[in-house]
Amino acid sequence: MTTIGQPGITGNVLFYSKPEPLSPEMHGKLGVKRMDGPFGFARAGHAVPLTVGEFPLAAVTGPIIFVGDDRMPIAVMGLNAGENMFLRADGLFEPGVYVPAYIRRYPFVFANDEASKQMVLCIDRAAEFIVEGGDMPFFEGTEPSAYTKGCIDFCNNFEIERQRTMSFVQLLKDLDLFEAKTAHFTPMNADGAAGEPQQIAEYFGVSEEKLNKLPADKLVEIRDNGALAQIYAHLLSLVGWDRLVAVALTRAQQQAPVAANS
């Protein structure tokens, strides 16, 4: 169950610096203004949570990896903490880049109300596009506007997908398919010879060896429930490390003359 305007919110969420339970009393005159580049808030999102249904789309942009004890799947969007390599200076993503639903739902988010044991709809009051008299108001009188209702539906669907993702991760744990992995980059020396390999990431991923050793009945099971296709999307996405490195090197080369002349 979800509600609007309840107190008792706990927890920290990426991008949300000032979450507030949405209510007509506090936000009745506020709304979202239209912006040509609305994604500036995601500039620090080098690693963004991803739901399992997004794997095939996200795989064409960059690596999909699993992190932490919970093995949370994330889309890697940068090599350095706090730097989203696919977000342009104008607040738009590079053409062809998949924008995770986690980013697209902003400034809305569900939070846990520990007292009532239910989900509460919140907004990030610090979002730059939330203003008084915005183009898309949050409320019509005391009732949620059509815009807000649409955002509630989006957040509800996101929560369903999040739960499905947790089940997918648990399945991989139960089958003991995870292994620790590293990503490396081999730079070129000035003489054209290969330099010393450099580690750029540590993470968890699916072991192809363990996957190939699964009993036939388990392979059929994960094929039929759709998990196998998502696993392959994850594995194929890992070639995206090369894309991230290539983008980083290209930008470094473009900036080098500027630095030299400054």
XYZ file of C-alpha atoms in Angstrom:
262
model
C 0.000 0.000 0.000
C 1.191 3.526 -0.781
C 0.155 6.837 0.703
C 0.753 10.555 0.240
C 1.734 12.903 3.032
C 2.728 10.574 5.878
C 5.650 11.221 8.262
C 8.356 8.870 9.508
C 10.583 8.468 6.456
C 13.994 6.829 6.881
C 16.895 5.855 4.644
C 19.226 7.516 2.136
C 18.685 7.255 -1.600
C 21.063 8.133 -4.440
C 20.326 11.606 -5.935
C 17.733 12.511 -3.287
C 19.243 15.076 -0.910
C 16.023 16.462 0.595
C 13.191 13.907 0.354
C 9.820 15.038 1.682
C 6.515 13.123 1.850
C 4.360 14.659 -0.877
C 1.308 16.441 0.538
C -1.119 19.161 -0.593
C -0.405 21.098 2.605
C 3.332 21.383 1.897
C 3.422 21.163 -1.879
C 0.002 22.301 -3.065
C 1.433 25.265 -5.004
C 4.459 23.436 -6.392
C 5.073 21.601 -9.619
C 7.743 20.672 -12.134
C 8.942 23.168 -14.706
C 9.946 21.987 -18.154
C 13.691 21.996 -18.816
C 15.673 21.358 -21.991
C 18.254 19.403 -19.984
C 16.525 17.855 -16.956
C 19.113 15.229 -15.984
C 21.782 17.404 -14.398
C 21.037 15.817 -11.019
C 22.442 12.507 -12.343
C 25.898 13.919 -13.044
C 27.304 12.107 -9.994
C 25.665 8.803 -10.982
C 28.586 6.709 -12.211
C 26.807 3.574 -10.855
C 23.011 3.537 -11.064
C 20.652 0.819 -9.732
C 19.037 -1.255 -12.450
C 16.064 -3.618 -12.547
C 16.338 -6.965 -14.256
C 13.810 -6.107 -16.968
C 16.138 -3.325 -18.118
C 19.134 -5.592 -18.706
C 18.698 -6.068 -22.495
C 18.333 -2.316 -23.094
C 21.067 -1.246 -20.673
C 23.536 -3.820 -22.020
C 24.160 -1.771 -25.170
C 25.317 1.234 -23.119
C 27.795 -0.231 -20.630
C 28.566 -2.940 -18.086
C 25.833 -4.375 -15.876
C 27.444 -5.599 -12.661
C 26.411 -6.760 -9.187
C 27.693 -5.106 -6.008
C 27.571 -5.512 -2.243
C 26.290 -8.322 -0.070
C 22.869 -7.917 -1.661
C 24.402 -8.272 -5.141
C 22.480 -5.229 -6.326
C 22.581 -4.926 -10.124
C 23.834 -1.571 -11.349
C 24.505 0.109 -14.670
C 28.069 1.387 -14.810
C 28.013 4.861 -16.364
C 31.491 6.066 -15.465
C 34.949 4.920 -14.405
C 35.415 7.485 -11.639
C 33.186 7.966 -8.594
C 30.873 10.924 -9.037
C 31.288 11.153 -12.812
C 28.583 10.041 -15.251
C 30.471 9.823 -18.538
C 27.320 9.692 -20.654
C 25.739 12.913 -19.333
C 26.506 16.027 -21.350
C 27.118 19.496 -19.932
C 23.637 20.591 -21.058
C 21.897 18.053 -18.808
C 21.043 15.578 -21.568
C 22.403 12.096 -22.131
C 24.497 11.239 -25.168
C 22.365 9.916 -28.056
C 21.760 6.181 -27.887
C 22.490 5.896 -24.164
C 19.907 3.965 -22.155
C 18.603 6.028 -19.216
C 17.726 3.729 -16.290
C 14.231 3.926 -14.821
C 15.850 4.836 -11.504
C 16.869 8.142 -13.093
C 13.645 8.662 -15.040
C 11.457 8.439 -11.921
C 13.210 11.401 -10.267
C 12.125 13.553 -8.347
C 9.604 10.966 -7.097
C 10.508 8.029 -4.879
C 8.802 5.641 -2.499
C 10.124 5.468 1.058
C 9.366 3.155 3.953
C 7.192 4.447 6.773
C 8.319 2.241 9.630
C 5.385 3.225 11.867
C 2.611 2.322 9.438
C 4.542 -0.384 7.540
C 3.682 1.060 4.161
C 5.293 2.907 1.271
C 5.062 6.696 1.208
C 5.401 8.800 -1.936
C 8.117 11.442 -1.610
C 9.731 14.100 -3.781
C 13.207 15.537 -3.614
C 12.494 19.106 -2.596
C 16.050 20.010 -3.634
C 15.349 19.216 -7.300
C 16.097 22.319 -9.368
C 13.000 21.901 -11.525
C 10.522 21.837 -8.604
C 9.171 25.384 -8.397
C 6.080 27.257 -7.345
C 3.583 27.404 -10.204
C 5.424 24.767 -12.245
C 4.232 23.669 -15.694
C 3.131 20.305 -14.259
C 1.555 20.911 -10.817
C 1.598 18.186 -8.196
C -1.972 18.849 -7.095
C -5.283 20.089 -8.410
C -6.810 21.477 -5.263
C -6.128 18.801 -2.677
C -6.104 15.913 -5.149
C -3.058 14.586 -7.015
C -2.863 15.957 -10.548
C -2.885 13.791 -13.652
C 0.890 14.306 -13.821
C 1.356 13.074 -10.250
C -0.929 10.099 -10.832
C 1.157 9.115 -13.829
C 4.322 9.382 -11.725
C 2.708 7.255 -9.001
C 1.963 4.574 -11.601
C 5.577 4.739 -12.795
C 6.882 4.375 -9.226
C 4.481 1.495 -8.565
C 5.748 -0.312 -11.656
C 9.313 0.404 -10.601
C 8.639 -1.144 -7.195
C 7.179 -4.259 -8.857
C 10.291 -4.524 -11.024
C 12.510 -3.995 -7.982
C 10.849 -6.926 -6.230
C 11.264 -9.043 -9.368
C 14.930 -8.083 -9.445
C 15.386 -9.224 -5.848
C 13.884 -12.600 -6.799
C 16.225 -12.842 -9.801
C 19.273 -12.106 -7.636
C 18.131 -14.643 -5.055
C 17.846 -17.257 -7.805
C 21.439 -16.587 -8.866
C 22.529 -16.907 -5.230
C 20.623 -20.161 -4.794
C 22.314 -21.566 -7.916
C 25.697 -20.305 -6.686
C 26.381 -18.523 -9.987
C 28.144 -15.430 -8.645
C 31.890 -14.952 -8.639
C 34.205 -12.027 -7.930
C 35.439 -10.360 -11.117
C 37.816 -7.563 -12.056
C 38.007 -5.243 -15.034
C 41.410 -4.231 -16.391
C 42.787 -1.701 -18.841
C 46.138 -2.051 -20.626
C 47.548 1.385 -21.577
C 49.972 1.942 -24.442
C 53.428 3.329 -23.760
C 54.900 6.196 -25.770
C 56.838 3.688 -27.900
C 53.644 1.833 -28.794
C 54.297 -1.140 -26.551
C 51.674 -2.391 -24.123
C 52.045 -0.975 -20.639
C 51.270 -2.530 -17.286
C 47.624 -3.632 -16.953
C 45.654 -1.455 -14.553
C 42.668 -2.667 -12.540
C 39.700 -0.346 -12.928
C 36.948 -2.217 -11.073
C 36.107 -5.068 -8.739
C 32.580 -6.472 -8.769
C 30.429 -9.576 -8.785
C 29.179 -11.229 -11.929
C 27.836 -14.507 -13.212
C 30.464 -17.212 -13.688
C 30.223 -18.681 -17.169
C 31.959 -21.802 -15.902
C 29.370 -22.319 -13.160
C 26.555 -21.538 -15.596
C 27.788 -24.137 -18.077
C 28.005 -26.766 -15.323
C 24.385 -26.389 -14.222
C 22.320 -29.568 -14.508
C 20.218 -29.752 -17.644
C 16.963 -29.461 -15.713
C 18.156 -26.229 -14.047
C 19.178 -24.764 -17.400
C 15.739 -25.542 -18.782
C 14.149 -23.980 -15.713
C 16.023 -20.680 -15.968
C 15.486 -20.665 -19.738
C 11.743 -21.035 -19.334
C 11.411 -18.432 -16.549
C 13.403 -15.851 -18.521
C 16.402 -15.693 -16.193
C 18.817 -17.159 -18.730
C 18.187 -14.365 -21.238
C 18.877 -11.777 -18.535
C 22.070 -13.593 -17.533
C 23.311 -13.492 -21.110
C 22.456 -9.783 -21.317
C 24.625 -9.220 -18.236
C 27.501 -11.261 -19.650
C 27.377 -9.516 -23.023
C 27.272 -6.116 -21.337
C 30.719 -6.655 -19.823
C 32.378 -5.800 -23.140
C 31.145 -2.303 -22.269
C 34.227 -1.816 -20.082
C 36.138 -1.307 -23.324
C 33.666 1.375 -24.392
C 34.052 3.257 -21.117
C 37.834 3.162 -21.401
C 37.704 4.301 -25.033
C 35.455 7.240 -24.138
C 37.726 8.195 -21.231
C 40.866 8.063 -23.407
C 39.248 10.075 -26.193
C 38.194 12.804 -23.788
C 41.639 12.870 -22.172
C 43.263 13.318 -25.593
C 40.836 16.095 -26.477
C 41.554 17.929 -23.236
C 45.337 17.475 -23.352
C 46.064 20.386 -25.760
C 43.873 22.679 -23.686
C 45.733 21.723 -20.513
C 49.085 22.191 -22.226
C 48.200 25.694 -23.403
C 46.644 26.846 -20.137
